[in-house]
GROMACS .gro file of C-alpha atoms in nm:
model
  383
    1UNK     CA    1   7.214  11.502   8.528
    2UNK     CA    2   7.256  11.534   8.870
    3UNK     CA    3   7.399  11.197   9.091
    4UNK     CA    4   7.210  11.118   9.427
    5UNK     CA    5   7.507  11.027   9.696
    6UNK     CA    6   7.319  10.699   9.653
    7UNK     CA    7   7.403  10.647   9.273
    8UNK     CA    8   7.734  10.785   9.317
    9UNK     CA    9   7.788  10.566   9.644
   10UNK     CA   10   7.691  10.280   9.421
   11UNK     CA   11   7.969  10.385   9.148
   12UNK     CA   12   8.218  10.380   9.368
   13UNK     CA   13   8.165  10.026   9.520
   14UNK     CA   14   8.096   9.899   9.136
   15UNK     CA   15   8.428  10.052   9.053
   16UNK     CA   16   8.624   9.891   9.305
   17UNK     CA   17   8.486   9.538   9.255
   18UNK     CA   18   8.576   9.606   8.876
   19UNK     CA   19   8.941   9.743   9.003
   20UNK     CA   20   8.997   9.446   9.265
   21UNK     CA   21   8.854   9.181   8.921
   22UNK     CA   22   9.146   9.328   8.748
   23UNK     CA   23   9.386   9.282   8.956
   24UNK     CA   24   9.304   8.950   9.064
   25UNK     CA   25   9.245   8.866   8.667
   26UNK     CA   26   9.629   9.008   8.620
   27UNK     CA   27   9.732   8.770   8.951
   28UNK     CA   28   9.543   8.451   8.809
   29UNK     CA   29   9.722   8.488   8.459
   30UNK     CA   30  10.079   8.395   8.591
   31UNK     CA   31   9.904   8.036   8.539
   32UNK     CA   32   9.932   8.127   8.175
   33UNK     CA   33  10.267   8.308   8.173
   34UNK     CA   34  10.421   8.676   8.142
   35UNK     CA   35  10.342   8.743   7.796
   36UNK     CA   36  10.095   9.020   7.704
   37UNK     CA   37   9.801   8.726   7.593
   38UNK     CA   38   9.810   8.594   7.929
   39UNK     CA   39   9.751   8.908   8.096
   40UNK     CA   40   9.530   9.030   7.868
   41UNK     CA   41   9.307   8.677   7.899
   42UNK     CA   42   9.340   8.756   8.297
   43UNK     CA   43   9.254   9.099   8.287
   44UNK     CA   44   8.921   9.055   8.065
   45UNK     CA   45   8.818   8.715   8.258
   46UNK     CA   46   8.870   8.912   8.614
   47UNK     CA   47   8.631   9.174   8.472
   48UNK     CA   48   8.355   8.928   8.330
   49UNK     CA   49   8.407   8.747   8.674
   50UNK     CA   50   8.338   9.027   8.851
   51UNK     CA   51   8.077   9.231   8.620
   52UNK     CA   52   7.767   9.050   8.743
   53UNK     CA   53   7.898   9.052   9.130
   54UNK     CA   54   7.903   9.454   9.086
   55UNK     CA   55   7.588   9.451   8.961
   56UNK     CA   56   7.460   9.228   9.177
   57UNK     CA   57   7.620   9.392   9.502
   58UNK     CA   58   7.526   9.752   9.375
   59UNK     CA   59   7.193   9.758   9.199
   60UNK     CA   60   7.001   9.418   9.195
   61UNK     CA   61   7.085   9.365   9.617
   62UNK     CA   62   6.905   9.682   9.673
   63UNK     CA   63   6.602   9.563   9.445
   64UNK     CA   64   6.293   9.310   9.612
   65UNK     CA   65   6.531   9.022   9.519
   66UNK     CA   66   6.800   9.146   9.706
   67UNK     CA   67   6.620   9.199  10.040
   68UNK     CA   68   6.427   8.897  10.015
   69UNK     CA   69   6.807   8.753  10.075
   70UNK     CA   70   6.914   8.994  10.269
   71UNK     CA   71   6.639   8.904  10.523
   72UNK     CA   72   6.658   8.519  10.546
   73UNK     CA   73   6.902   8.368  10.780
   74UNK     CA   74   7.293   8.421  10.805
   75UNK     CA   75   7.358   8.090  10.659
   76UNK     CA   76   7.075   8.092  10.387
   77UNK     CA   77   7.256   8.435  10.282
   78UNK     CA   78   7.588   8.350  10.284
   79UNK     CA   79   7.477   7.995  10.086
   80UNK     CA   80   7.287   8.209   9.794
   81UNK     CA   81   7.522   8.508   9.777
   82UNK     CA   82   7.809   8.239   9.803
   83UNK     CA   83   7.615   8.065   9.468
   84UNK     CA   84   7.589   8.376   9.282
   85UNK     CA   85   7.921   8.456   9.299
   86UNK     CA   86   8.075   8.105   9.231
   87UNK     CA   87   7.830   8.106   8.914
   88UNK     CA   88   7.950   8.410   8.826
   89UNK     CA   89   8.312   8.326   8.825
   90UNK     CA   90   8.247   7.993   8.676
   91UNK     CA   91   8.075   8.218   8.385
   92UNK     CA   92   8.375   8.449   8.357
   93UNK     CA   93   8.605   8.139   8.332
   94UNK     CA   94   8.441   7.993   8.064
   95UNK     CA   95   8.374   8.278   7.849
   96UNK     CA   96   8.740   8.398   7.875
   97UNK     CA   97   8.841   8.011   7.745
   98UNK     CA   98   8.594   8.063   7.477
   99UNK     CA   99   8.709   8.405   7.383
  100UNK     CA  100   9.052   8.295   7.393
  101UNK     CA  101   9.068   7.981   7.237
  102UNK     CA  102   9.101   7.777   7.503
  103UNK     CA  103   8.962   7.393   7.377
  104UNK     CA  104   8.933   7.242   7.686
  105UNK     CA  105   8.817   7.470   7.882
  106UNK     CA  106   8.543   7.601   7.656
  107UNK     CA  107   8.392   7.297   7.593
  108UNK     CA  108   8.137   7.383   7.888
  109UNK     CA  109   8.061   7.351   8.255
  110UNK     CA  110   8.304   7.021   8.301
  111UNK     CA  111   8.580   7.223   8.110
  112UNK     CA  112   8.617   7.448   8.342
  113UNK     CA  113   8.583   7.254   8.675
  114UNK     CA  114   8.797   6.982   8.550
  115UNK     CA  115   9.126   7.160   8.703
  116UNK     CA  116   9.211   7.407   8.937
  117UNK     CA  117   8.995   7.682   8.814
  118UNK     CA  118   8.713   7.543   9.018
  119UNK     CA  119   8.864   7.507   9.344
  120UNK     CA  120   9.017   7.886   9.269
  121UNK     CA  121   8.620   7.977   9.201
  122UNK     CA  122   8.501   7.832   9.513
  123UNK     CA  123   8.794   7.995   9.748
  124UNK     CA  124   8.722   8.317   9.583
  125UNK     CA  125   8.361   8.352   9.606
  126UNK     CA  126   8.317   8.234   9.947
  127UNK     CA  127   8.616   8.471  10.008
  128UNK     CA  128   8.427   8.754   9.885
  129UNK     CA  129   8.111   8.671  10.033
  130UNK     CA  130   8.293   8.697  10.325
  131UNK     CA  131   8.398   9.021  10.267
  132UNK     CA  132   8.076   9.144  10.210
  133UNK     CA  133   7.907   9.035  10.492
  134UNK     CA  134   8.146   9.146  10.731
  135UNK     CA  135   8.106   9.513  10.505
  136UNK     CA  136   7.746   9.422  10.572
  137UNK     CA  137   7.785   9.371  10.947
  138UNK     CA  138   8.004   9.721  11.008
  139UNK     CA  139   7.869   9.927  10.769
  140UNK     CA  140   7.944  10.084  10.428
  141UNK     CA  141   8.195  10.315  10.596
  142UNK     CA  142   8.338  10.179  10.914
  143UNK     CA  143   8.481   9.852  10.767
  144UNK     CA  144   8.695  10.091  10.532
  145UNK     CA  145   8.762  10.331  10.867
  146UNK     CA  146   8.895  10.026  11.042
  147UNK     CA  147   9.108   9.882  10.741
  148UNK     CA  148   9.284  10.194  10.712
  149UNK     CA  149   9.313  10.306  11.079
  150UNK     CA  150   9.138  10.616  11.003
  151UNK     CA  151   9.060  10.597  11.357
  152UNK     CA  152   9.339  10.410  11.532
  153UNK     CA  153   9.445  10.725  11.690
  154UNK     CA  154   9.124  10.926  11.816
  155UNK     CA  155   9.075  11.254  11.599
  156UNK     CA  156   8.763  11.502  11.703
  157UNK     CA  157   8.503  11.627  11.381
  158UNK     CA  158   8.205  11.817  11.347
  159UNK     CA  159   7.954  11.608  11.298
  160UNK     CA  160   7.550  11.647  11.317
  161UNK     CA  161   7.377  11.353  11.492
  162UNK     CA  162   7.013  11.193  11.470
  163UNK     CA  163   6.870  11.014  11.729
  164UNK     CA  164   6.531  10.815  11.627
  165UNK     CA  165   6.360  10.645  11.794
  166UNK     CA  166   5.970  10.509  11.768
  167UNK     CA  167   5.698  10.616  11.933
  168UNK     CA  168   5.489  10.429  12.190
  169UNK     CA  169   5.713  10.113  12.120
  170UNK     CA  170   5.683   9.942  12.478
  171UNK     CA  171   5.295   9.952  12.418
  172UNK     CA  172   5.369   9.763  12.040
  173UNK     CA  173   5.588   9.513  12.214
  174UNK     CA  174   5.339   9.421  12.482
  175UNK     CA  175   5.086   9.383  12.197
  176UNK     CA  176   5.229   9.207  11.942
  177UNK     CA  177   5.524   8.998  12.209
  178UNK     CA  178   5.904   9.062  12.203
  179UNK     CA  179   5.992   8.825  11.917
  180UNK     CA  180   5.745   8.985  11.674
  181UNK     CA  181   5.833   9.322  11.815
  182UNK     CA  182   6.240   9.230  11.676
  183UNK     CA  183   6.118   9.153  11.311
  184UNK     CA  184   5.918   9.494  11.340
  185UNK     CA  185   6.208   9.644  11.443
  186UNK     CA  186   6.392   9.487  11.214
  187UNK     CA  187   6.176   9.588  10.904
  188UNK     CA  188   6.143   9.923  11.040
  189UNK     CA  189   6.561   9.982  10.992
  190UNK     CA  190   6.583   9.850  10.674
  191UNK     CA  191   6.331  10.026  10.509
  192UNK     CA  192   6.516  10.360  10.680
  193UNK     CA  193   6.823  10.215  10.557
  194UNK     CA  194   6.776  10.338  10.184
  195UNK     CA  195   6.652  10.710  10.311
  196UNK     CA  196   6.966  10.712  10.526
  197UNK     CA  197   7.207  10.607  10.221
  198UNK     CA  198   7.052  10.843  10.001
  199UNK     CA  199   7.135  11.126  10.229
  200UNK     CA  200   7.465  10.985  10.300
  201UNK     CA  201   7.439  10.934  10.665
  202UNK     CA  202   7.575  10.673  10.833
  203UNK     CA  203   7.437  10.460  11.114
  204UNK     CA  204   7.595  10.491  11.400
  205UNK     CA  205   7.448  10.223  11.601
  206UNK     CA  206   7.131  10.097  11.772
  207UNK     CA  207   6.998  10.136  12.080
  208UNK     CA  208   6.670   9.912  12.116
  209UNK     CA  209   6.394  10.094  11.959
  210UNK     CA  210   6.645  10.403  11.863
  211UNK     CA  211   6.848  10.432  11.544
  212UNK     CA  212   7.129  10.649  11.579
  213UNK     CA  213   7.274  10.851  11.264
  214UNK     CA  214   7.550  11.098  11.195
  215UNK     CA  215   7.645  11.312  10.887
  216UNK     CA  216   7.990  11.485  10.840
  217UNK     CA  217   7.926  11.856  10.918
  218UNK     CA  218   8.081  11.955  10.511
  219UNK     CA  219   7.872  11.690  10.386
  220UNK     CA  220   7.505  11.786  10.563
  221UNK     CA  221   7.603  12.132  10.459
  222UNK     CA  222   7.570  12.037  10.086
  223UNK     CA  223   7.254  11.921  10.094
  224UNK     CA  224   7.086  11.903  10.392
  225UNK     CA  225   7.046  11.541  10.389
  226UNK     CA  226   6.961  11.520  10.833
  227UNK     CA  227   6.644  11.707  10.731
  228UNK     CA  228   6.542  11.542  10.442
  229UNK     CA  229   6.581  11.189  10.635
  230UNK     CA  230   6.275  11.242  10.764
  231UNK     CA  231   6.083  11.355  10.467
  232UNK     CA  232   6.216  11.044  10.272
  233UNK     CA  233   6.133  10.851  10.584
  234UNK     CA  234   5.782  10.946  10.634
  235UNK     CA  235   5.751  10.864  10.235
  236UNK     CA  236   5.865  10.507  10.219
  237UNK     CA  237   5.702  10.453  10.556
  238UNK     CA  238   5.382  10.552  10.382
  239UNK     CA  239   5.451  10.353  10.130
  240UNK     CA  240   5.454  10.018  10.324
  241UNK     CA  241   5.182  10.155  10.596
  242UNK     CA  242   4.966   9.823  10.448
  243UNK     CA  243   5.253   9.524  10.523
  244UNK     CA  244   5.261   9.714  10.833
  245UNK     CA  245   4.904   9.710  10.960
  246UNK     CA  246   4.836   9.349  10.826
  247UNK     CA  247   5.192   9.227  10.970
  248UNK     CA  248   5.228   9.418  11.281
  249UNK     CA  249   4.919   9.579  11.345
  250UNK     CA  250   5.014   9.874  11.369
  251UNK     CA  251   5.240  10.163  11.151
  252UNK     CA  252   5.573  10.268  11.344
  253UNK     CA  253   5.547  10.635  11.387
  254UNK     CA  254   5.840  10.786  11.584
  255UNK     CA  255   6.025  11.098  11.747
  256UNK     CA  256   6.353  11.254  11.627
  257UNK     CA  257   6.668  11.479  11.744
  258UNK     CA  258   6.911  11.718  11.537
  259UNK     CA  259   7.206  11.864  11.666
  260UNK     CA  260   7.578  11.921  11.558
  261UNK     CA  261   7.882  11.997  11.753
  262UNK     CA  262   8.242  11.851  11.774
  263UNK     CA  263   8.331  11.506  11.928
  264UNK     CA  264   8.584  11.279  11.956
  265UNK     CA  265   8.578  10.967  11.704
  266UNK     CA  266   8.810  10.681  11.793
  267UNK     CA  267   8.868  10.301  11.808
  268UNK     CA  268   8.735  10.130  12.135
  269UNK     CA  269   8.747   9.828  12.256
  270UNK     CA  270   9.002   9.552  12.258
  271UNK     CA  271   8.872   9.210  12.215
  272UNK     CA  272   8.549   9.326  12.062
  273UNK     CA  273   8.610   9.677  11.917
  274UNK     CA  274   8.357   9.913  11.768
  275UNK     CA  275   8.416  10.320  11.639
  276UNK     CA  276   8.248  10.524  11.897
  277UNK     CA  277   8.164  10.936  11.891
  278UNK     CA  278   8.195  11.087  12.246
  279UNK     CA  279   8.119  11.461  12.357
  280UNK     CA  280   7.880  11.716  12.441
  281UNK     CA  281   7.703  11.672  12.086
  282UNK     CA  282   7.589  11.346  12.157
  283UNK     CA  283   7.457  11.408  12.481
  284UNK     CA  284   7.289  11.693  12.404
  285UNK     CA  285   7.095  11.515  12.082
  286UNK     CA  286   7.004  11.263  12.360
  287UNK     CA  287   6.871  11.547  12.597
  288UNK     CA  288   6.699  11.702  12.296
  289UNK     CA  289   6.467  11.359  12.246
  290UNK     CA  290   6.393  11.356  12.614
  291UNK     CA  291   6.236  11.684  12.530
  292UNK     CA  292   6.043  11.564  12.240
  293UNK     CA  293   5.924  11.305  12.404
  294UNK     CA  294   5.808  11.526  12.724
  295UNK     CA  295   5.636  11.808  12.489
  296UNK     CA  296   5.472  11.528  12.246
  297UNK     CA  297   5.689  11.687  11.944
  298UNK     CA  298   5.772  11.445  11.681
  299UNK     CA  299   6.088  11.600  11.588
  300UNK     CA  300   6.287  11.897  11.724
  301UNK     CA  301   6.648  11.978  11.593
  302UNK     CA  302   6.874  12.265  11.826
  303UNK     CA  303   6.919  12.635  11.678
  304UNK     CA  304   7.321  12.576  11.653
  305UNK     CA  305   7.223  12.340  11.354
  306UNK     CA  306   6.951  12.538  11.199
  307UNK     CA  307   7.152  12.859  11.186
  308UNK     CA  308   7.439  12.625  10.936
  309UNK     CA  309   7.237  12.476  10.716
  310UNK     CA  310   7.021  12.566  10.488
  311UNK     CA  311   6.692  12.398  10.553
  312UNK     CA  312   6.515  12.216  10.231
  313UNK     CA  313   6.176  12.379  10.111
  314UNK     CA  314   5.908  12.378  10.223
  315UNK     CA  315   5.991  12.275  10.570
  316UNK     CA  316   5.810  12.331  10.786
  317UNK     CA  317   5.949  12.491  11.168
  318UNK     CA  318   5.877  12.680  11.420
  319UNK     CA  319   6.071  12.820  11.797
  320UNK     CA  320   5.990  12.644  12.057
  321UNK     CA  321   6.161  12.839  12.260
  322UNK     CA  322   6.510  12.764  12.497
  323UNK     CA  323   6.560  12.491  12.764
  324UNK     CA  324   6.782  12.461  13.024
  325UNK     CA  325   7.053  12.138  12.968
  326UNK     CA  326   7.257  12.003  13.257
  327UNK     CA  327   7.607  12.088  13.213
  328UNK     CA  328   7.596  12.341  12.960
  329UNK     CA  329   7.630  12.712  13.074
  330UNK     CA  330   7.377  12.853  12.818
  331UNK     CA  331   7.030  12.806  12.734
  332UNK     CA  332   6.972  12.558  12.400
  333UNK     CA  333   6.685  12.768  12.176
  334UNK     CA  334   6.523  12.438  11.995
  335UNK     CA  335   6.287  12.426  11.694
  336UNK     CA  336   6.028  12.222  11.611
  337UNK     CA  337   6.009  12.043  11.254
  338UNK     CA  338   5.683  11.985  11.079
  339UNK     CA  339   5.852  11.708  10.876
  340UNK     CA  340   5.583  11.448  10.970
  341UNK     CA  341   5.223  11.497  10.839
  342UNK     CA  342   4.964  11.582  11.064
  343UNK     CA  343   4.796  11.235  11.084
  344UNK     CA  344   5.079  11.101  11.180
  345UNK     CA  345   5.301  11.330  11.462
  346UNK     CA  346   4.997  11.453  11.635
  347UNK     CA  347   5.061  11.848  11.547
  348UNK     CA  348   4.781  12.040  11.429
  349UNK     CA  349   4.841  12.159  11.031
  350UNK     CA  350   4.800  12.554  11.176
  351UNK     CA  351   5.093  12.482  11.417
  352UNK     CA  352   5.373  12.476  11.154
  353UNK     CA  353   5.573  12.776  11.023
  354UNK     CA  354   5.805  12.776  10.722
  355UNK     CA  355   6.151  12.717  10.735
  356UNK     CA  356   6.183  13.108  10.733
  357UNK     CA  357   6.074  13.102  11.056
  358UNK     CA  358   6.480  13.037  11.189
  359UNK     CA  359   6.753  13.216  11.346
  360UNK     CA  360   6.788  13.540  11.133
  361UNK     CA  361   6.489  13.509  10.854
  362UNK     CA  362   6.174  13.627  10.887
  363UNK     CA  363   5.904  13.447  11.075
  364UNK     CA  364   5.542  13.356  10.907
  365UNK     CA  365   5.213  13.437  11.110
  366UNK     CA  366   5.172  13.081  11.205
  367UNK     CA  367   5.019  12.989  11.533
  368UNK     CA  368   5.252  12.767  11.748
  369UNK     CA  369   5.093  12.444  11.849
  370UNK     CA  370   4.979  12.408  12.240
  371UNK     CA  371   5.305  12.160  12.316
  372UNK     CA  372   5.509  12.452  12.185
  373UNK     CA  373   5.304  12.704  12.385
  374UNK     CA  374   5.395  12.555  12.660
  375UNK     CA  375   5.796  12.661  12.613
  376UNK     CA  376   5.775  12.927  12.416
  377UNK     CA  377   5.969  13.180  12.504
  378UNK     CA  378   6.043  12.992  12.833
  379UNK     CA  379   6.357  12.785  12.975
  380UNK     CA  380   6.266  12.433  13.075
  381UNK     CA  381   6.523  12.261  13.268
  382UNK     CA  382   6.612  11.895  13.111
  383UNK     CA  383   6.855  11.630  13.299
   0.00000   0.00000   0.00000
């Protein structure tokens, strides 16, 4: 059986709240002395501490429960996360007394809050609530970049870069008013969150109505997760389309950007510091939804990123031709992506190719739609 990098992203963190439950088991059985009974008691209440945080943090936050919590206010989040996790340790304290013997402290609820075990569960869980808010606030990735220094010292990758942003979005915020407008946007990025996880991008930051997303250039290679963003997307989109219309009024439909190129990842900032990607790539995947936006596509992704990936089936994509981009010496040939239905991106079913119709494959009969017409073959300036 094959793991999605969402399962095996899910592992991992499981794994390392068992791992840090161990050690902190090990740590709390000094109260009990060296010998091998006290850290074997320590070691087995850590992990039943920990076992239903993990699965909690991992599976169940990620289920309607979860973002029903996830959604409410800071402090109503932090107070119910900060209650499952002190029941949860109060749970792993008692059943370690009762599997060990323990009299006192098995004799129930008042057992174990009788001494210092209770003030050691409170300090912990609202320590690692904490924790995982601030994880929660930075990202899956970035709070572990920062910890480490990973970027401390600027180093430049390959990356390829998204930018995402939804269509026609001034017109929904005059309609529906600027503080309804936030909750749609709101909704809108968490329900791309789990597409964006399951491909194992990483959010970059936002920008207003525009999500930004990169992938490590190894990592898209494997499976081609930029591309199939938009397919999951578009499917979880759909499958929400009624809260949507009875909520909002309306179902977000948007435009998109690929590219890839090297840039420069670092630390900046000093009282308030954030990891930023600077270069070329970045400005070109911003030039690139200019021109989306201009031709009407709903998603266009450059030739230097179709040419190194291989491009899930059936995708469909067709040339669009090249356009001119200030400050680059060459022309940028750009293809359109058919990853949006019909209905919903506004391009005529006849006006997508197959993903054979790229840089070096063989290109179907299709006919290109009129916005591609229009550059086809052509270089259009962009500033």
């Amino acid at each position: 059986m094959t793991l999605t990098h969402r399962e095996r992203f899910r592992i991992r963190i499981f794994l390392v709240i068992l791992a840090i439950g161990l050690i902190d088991g090990l740590l709390y059985s000094l109260n009990y002395g060296a010998d091998l009974d006290a850290q074997l008691r320590g070691a087995v209440t850590g992990l039943l501490i920990v076992l239903p945080i993990g699965l909690w943090e991992t599976w169940l936050s990620t289920a309607a429960i979860g973002r029903f919590v996830r959604r409410q206010r800071a402090a109503v989040t932090v107070l119910i996360s900060s209650g499952i996790y002190l029941t949860s340790i109060l749970f792993g304290l008692h059943t370690g007394a009762v599997l060990f013997d323990d009299a006192d402290k098995a004799k129930g609820l008042l057992g174990v809050i009788s001494d210092e075990s209770f003030a050691f569960a409170v300090a912990i869980s609202l320590l690692m609530n904490l924790i995982f808010q601030i994880r929660r606030i930075l990202g899956p990735d970035v709070m572990v970049q920062f910890l480490t220094g990973r970027y401390h010292h600027p180093r430049e990758e390959e990356r390829v870069i998204l930018f995402l942003d939804i269509r026609g979005s001034t017109a929904i915020a005059e309609q529906i008013g600027a503080l309804r407008f936030l909750d749609f946007l709101n909704r809108f990025y968490a329900d791309l969150s789990e597409p964006i996880l399951e491909t194992g991008g990483q959010i970059y930051r936002y920008v207003g109505d525009e999500i930004i997303v990169t992938w490590p250039m190894e990592r898209a290679a494997r499976n081609a997760g930029c591309f199939r963003l938009l397919q999951l997307a578009e499917a979880v989109i759909a499958q929400h389309a009624a809260h949507y219309e009875r909520t909002y009024g309306t179902v977000p439909a948007w435009r998109a950007a690929l590219h890839c190129g090297r840039v420069a990842v670092g630390e900046l900032g000093d009282i308030r510091q954030e990891i930023v990607l600077i270069g070329d790539a970045v400005n070109v995947t911003a030039r690139l939804v200019d021109h989306a936006r201009a031709t009407g596509e709903a998603a266009v992704a450059s030739a230097d990123l179709v040419r190194r990936l291989q491009i899930p089936s059936p995708t469909p994509m067709r040339r669009l031709g090249t356009i001119d981009i200030r400050g680059r010496r060459e022309p940028l040939e750009v293809y359109g992506l058919g990853a949006l239905p019909p209905n919903r991106s506004g391009m005529a079913a006849a006006g997508t190719a197959s993903a054979t119709d790229r840089p070096g494959a063989t290109a179907t009969s299709s006919r290109p739609s009129a916005a591609a017409a229009d550059v086809a073959g052509s270089s259009q300036p962009i500033a």
